[in-house]
Short mmCIF file of C-alpha atoms in Angstrom, two decimals:
data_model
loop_
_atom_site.label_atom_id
_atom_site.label_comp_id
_atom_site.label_asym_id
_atom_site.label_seq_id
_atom_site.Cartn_x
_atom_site.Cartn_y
_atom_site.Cartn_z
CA UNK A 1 -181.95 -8.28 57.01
CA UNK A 2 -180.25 -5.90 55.06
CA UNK A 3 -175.88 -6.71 54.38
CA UNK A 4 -174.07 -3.81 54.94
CA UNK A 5 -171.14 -3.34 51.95
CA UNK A 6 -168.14 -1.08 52.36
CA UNK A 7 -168.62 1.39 49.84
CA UNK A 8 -166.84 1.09 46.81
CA UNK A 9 -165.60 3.67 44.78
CA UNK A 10 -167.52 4.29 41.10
CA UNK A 11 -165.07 5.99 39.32
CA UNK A 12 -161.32 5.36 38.86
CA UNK A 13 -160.54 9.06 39.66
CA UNK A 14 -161.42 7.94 43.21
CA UNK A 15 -158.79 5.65 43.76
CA UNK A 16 -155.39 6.12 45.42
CA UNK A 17 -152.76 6.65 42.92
CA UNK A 18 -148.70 6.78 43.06
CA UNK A 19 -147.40 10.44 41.17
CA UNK A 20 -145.06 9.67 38.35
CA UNK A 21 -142.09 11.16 40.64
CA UNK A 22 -142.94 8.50 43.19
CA UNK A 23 -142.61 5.56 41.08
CA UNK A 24 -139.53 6.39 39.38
CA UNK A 25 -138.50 6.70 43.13
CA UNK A 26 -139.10 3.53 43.10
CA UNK A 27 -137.53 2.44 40.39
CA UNK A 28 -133.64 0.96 40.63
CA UNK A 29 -131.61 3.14 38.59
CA UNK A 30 -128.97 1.46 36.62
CA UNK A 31 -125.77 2.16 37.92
CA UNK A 32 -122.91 3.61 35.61
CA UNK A 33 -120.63 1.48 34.89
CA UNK A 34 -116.55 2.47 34.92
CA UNK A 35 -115.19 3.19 31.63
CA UNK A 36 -113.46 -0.23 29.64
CA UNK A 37 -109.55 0.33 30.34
CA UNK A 38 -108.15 0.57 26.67
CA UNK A 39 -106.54 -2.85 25.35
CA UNK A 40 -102.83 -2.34 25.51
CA UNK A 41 -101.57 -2.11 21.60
CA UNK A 42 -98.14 -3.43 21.47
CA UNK A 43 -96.40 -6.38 23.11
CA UNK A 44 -94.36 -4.83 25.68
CA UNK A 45 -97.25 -2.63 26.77
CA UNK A 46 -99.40 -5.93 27.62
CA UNK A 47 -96.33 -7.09 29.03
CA UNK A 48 -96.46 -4.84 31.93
CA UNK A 49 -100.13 -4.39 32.50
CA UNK A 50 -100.15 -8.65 33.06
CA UNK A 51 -97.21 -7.71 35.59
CA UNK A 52 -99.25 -5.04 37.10
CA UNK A 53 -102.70 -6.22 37.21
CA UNK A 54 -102.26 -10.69 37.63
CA UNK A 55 -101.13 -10.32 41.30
CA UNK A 56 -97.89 -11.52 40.79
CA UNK A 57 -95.21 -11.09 43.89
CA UNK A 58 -92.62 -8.72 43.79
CA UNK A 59 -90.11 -11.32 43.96
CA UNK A 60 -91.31 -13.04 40.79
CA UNK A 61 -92.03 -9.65 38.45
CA UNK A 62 -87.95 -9.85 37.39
CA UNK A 63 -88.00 -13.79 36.35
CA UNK A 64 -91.61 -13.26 34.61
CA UNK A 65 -90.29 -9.91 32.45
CA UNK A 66 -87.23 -11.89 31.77
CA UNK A 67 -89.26 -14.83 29.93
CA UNK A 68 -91.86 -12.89 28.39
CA UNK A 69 -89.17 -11.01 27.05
CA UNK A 70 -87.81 -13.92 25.62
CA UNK A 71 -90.98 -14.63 24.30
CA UNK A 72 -91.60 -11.53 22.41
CA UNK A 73 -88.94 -12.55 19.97
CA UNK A 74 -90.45 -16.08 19.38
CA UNK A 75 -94.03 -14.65 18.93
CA UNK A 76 -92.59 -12.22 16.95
CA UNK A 77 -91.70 -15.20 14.35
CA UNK A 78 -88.28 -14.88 15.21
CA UNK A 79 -85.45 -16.70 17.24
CA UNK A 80 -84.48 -15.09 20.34
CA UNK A 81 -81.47 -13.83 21.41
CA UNK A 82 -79.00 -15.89 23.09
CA UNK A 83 -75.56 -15.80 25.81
CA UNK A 84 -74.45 -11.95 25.74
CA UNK A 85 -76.71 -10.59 23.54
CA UNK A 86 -79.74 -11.57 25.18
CA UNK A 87 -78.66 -9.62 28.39
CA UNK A 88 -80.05 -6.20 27.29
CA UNK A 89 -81.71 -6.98 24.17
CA UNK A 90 -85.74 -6.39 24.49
CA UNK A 91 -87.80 -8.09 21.38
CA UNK A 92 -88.63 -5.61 18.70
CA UNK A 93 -92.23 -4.06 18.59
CA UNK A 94 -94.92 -5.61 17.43
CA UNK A 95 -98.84 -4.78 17.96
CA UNK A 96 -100.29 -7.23 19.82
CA UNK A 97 -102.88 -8.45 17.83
CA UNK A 98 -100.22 -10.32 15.64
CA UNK A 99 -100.13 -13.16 18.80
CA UNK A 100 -103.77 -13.91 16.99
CA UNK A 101 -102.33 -14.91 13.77
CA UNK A 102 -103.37 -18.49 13.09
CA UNK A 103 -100.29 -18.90 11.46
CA UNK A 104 -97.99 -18.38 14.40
CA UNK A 105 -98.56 -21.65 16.26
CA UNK A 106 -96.69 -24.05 14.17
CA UNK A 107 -93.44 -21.35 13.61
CA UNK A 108 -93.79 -20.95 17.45
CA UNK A 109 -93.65 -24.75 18.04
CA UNK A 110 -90.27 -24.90 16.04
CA UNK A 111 -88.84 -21.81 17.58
CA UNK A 112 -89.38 -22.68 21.19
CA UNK A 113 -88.33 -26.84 20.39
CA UNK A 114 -85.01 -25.87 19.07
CA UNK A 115 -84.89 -23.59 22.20
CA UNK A 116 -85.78 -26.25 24.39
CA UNK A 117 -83.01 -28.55 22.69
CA UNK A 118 -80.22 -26.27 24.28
CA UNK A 119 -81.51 -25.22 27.59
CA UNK A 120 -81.92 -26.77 31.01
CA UNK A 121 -85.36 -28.28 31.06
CA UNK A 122 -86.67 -26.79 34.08
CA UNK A 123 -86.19 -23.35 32.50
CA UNK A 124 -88.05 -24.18 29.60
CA UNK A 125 -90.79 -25.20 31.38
CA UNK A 126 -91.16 -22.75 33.76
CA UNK A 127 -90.88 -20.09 30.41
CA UNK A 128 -93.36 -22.10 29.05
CA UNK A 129 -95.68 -22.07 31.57
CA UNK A 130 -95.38 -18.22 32.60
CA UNK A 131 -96.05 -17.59 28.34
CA UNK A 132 -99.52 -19.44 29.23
CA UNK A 133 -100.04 -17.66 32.07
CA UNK A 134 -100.00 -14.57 30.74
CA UNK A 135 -101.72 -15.26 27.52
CA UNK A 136 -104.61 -16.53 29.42
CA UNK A 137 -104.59 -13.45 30.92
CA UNK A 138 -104.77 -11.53 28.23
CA UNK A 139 -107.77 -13.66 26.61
CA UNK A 140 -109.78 -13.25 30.09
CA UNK A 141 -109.45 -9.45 29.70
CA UNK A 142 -110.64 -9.89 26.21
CA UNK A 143 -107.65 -8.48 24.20
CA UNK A 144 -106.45 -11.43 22.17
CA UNK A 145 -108.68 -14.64 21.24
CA UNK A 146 -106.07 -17.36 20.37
CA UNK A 147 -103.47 -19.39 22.20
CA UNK A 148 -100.40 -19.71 19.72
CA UNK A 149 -98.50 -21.86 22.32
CA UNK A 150 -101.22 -24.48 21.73
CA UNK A 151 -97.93 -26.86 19.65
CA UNK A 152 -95.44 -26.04 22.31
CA UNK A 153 -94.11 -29.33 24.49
CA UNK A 154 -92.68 -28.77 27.94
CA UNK A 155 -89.82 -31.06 28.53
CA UNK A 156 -91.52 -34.89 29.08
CA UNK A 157 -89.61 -34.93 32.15
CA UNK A 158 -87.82 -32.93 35.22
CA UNK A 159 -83.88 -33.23 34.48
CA UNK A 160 -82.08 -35.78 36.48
CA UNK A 161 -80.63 -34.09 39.50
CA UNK A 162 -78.49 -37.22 40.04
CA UNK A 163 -76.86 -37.65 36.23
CA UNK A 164 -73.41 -37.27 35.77
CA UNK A 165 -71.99 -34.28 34.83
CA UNK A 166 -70.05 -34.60 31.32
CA UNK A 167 -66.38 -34.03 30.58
CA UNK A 168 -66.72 -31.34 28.63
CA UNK A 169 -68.89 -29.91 32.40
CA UNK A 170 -66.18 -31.40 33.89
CA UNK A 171 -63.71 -29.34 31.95
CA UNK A 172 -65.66 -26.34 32.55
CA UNK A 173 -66.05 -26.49 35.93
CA UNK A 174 -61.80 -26.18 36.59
CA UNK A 175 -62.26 -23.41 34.48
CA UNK A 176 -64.39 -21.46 36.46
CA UNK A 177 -63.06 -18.76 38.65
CA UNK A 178 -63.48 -19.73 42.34
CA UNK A 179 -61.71 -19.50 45.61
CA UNK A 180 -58.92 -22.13 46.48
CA UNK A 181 -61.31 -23.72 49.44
CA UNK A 182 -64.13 -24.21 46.80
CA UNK A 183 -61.13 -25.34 43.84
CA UNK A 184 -59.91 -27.98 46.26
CA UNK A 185 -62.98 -28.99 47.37
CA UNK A 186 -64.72 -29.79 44.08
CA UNK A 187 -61.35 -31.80 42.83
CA UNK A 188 -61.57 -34.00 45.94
CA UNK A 189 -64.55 -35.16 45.79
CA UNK A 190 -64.47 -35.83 41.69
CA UNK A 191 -60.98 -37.23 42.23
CA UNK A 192 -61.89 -39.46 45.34
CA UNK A 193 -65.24 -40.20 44.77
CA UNK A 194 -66.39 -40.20 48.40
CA UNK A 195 -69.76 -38.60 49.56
CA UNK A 196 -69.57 -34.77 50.26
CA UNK A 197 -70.05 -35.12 53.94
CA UNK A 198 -67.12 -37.74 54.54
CA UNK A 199 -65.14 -35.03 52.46
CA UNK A 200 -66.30 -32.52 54.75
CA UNK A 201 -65.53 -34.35 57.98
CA UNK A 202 -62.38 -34.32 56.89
CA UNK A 203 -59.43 -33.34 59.53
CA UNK A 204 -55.45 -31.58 58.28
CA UNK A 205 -53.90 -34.90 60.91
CA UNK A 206 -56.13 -37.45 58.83
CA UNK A 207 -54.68 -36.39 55.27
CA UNK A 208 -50.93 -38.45 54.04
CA UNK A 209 -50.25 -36.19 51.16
CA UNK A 210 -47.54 -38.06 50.46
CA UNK A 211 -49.50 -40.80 49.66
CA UNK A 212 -52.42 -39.05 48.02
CA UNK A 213 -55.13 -40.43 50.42
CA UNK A 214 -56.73 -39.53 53.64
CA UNK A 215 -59.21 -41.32 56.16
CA UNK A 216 -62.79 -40.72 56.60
CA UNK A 217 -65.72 -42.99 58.32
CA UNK A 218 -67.86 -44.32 55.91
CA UNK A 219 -71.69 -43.58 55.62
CA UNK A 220 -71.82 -47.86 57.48
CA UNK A 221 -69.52 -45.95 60.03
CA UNK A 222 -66.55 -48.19 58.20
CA UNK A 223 -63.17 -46.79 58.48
CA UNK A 224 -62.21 -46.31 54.68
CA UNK A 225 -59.18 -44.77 52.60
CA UNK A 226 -59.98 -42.07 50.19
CA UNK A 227 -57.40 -41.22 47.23
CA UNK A 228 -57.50 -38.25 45.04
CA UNK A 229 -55.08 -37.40 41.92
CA UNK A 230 -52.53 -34.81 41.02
CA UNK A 231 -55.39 -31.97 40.69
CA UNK A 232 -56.12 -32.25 44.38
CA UNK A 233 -52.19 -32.63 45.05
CA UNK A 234 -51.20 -29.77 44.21
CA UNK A 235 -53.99 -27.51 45.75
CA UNK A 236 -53.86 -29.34 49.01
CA UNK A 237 -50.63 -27.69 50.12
CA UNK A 238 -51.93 -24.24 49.44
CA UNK A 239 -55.21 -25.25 51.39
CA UNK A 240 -53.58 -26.63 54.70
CA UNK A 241 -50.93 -23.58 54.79
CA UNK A 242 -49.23 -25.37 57.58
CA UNK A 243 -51.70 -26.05 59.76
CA UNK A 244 -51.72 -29.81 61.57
CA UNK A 245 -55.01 -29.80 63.36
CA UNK A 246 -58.52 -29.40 62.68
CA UNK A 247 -61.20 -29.31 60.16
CA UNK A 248 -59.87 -29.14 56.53
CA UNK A 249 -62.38 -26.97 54.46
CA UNK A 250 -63.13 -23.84 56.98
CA UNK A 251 -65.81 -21.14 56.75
CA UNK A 252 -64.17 -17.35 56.13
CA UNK A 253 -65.59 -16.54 59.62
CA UNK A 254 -65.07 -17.01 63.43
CA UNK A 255 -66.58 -19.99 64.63
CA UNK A 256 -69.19 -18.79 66.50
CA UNK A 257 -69.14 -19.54 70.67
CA UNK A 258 -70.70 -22.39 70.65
CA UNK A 259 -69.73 -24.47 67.89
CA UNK A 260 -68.09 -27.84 69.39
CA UNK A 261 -64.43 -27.98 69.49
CA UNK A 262 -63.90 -30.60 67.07
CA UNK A 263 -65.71 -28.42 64.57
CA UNK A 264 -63.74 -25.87 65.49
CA UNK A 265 -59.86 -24.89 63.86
CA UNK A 266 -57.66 -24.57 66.68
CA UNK A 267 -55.10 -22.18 64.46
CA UNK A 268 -57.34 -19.94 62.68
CA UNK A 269 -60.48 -20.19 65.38
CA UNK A 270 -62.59 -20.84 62.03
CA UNK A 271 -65.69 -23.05 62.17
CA UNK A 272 -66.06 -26.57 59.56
CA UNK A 273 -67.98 -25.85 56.80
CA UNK A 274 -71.17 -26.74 56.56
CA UNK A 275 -72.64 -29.18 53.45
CA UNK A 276 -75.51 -27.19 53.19
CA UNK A 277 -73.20 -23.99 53.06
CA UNK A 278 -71.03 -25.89 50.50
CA UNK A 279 -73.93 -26.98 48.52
CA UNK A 280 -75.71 -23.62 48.21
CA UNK A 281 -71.63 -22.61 46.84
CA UNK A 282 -71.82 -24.99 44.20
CA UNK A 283 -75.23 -24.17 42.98
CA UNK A 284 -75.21 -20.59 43.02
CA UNK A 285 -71.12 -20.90 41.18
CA UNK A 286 -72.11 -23.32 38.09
CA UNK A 287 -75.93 -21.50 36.77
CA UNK A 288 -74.36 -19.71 34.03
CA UNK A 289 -72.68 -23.59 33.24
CA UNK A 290 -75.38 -25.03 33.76
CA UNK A 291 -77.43 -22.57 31.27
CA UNK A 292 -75.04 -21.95 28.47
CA UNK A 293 -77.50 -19.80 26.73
CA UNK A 294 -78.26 -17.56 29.55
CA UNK A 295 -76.65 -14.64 30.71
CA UNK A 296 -75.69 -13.16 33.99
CA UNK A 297 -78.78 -10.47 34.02
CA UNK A 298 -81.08 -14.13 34.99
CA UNK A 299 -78.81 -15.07 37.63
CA UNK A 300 -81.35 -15.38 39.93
CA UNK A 301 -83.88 -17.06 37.55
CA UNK A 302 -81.64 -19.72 36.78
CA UNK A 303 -80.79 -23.44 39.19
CA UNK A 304 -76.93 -24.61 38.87
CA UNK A 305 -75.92 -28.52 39.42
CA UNK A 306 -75.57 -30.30 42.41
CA UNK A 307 -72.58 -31.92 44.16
CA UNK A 308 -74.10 -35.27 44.13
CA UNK A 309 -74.03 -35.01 40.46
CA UNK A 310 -70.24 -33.81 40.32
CA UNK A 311 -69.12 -36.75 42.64
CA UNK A 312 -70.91 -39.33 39.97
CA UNK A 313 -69.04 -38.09 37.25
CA UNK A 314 -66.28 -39.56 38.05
CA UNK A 315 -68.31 -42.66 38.89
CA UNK A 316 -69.17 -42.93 35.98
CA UNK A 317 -66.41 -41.52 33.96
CA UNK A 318 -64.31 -44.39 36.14
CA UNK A 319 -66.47 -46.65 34.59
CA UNK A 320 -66.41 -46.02 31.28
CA UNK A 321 -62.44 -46.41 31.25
CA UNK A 322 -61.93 -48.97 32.88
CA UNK A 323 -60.67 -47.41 36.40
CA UNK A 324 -61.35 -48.68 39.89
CA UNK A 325 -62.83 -46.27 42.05
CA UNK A 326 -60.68 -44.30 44.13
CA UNK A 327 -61.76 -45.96 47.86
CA UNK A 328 -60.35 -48.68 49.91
CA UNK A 329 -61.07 -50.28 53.21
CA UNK A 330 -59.31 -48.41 56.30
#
């Protein structure tokens, strides 16, 4: 019995075949690719594009310029401005390609250590780390190859938010212009030594100028005496301005309706102030002390000392000279 085949074509010319213009249909086309934004030259240029292109927040573009603009000078070779003149000075141009000089590391190592040796620590570091930040930026978009900051140390530790401040701080601090509340305020609790809160819980009928001493309930809830020295005695008087009742250190405003009575001045109708108002006073008054080589254009970059540190230094001050510290039992 015969097997029927399908028939099968003999010649090629028979066979089903695709048109050129169909298989290039076919065919993915590469797609174009956007033009290779042009590598900033100078400096300052890829200054702002890394402020305009990393993401960073609004909040943080001032404190980033700031540093980098320190920087400049230091990758520049060169020692960076400091106190007034730093406040509008911007680092001289300088292509940058020069921050792939393989001599720059060690001179920037030198430049940013004696820096470091005169500023708070925490602002070197966080310099130091926005410098990284923005030179790995720059490698990742392929415009410079080196890291120069590859010899630069951050500080080995955070400062010590509880060390003493110095004399010569000390010193620097009465200097400072301030308000009469804040004057008397700091004095008291160098002079006396207490805790910020029993110095805030302070009431006018619990002060005896005459004596130099008033009474405050310890952190133990112990009645104790407090005693302060002629810088608190003479801006005391001023303070009170006759009054006989009431918190000592006010706020500048109305107490608000319901703050307690006791918290409450029953002359001027002004509310106690707060230690967390008082603190944020202190900070914000010593940055430019506590960052000698900063000026008032990085204000807000900047972190001042605490009042836990103020009341040690005379703890330790006390110490050093041979004087007991100014408490005593109630």
């Amino acid at each position: 019995m015969a097997i029927e085949r399908a028939a099968v074509p003999e010649t090629e010319t028979e066979t089903e075949t695709e048109t050129e213009g169909e298989i290039a249909s076919r065919v993915p086309r590469p797609r174009a690719e956007p033009p290779l934004p042009v590598p900033p030259r100078t400096y300052a240029s890829a200054v702002e594009r890394y402020l305009a292109g990393a993401g960073i927040s609004e909040s943080s573009v001032r404190i980033y310029r700031i540093s980098l603009t320190t920087w400049g000078w230091m990758l520049r070779g060169e020692r960076a401005p400091t106190g007034p003149a730093r406040r509008r000075a911007t680092p001289p141009p300088f292509d940058l390609a020069a921050v792939d000089d393989p001599g720059l590391p060690p001179v920037l190592a030198e430049l940013a250590a004696a820096r470091a040796d005169e500023m708070d620590a925490d602002t070197v570091n966080r310099e130091v780390s926005i410098a990284r930040k923005a030179i790995g930026w720059w490698q990742a978009q392929g415009w410079i190859e080196a890291d120069p900051t590859i010899g630069v140390e951050r500080r080995p530790a955070p400062p010590n938010r509880t060390k003493a401040l110095s004399k010569p701080q000390i010193a620097a601090l009465w200097a400072l212009e301030s308000s009469l509340r804040e004057k008397t305020f700091w004095r008291l609790l160098y002079e006396s030594a207490a805790r910020a809160e029993e110095i805030l819980c302070l009431n006018v009928e619990e002060l005896s100028p005459a004596d130099q001493r008033g009474r405050v309930v310890s952190k133990g809830g112990t009645p104790e005496w407090i005693h302060w020295r002629s810088g608190t005695a003479r801006l005391l008087p001023r303070l009170i301005a006759g009054r006989t009742h009431g918190p000592l250190f006010l706020t500048y405003r109305k107490a608000p309706a319901r703050t307690p009575a006791p918290d409450t001045c029953p002359t001027t109708g002004r509310a106690r102030l707060s230690y967390r108002r008082a603190e944020q006073i202190f900070e914000e008054s010593t940055r430019l002390l506590a960052n000698p080589l900063a000026g008032p254009d990085d204000f807000d970059a900047l972190e001042g000392w605490t009042l836990h540190r103020l009341r040690h230094g005379v703890l330790t001050h006390d110490a050093g000279d041979g004087t007991p510290t100014s408490t005593s039992p109630g």
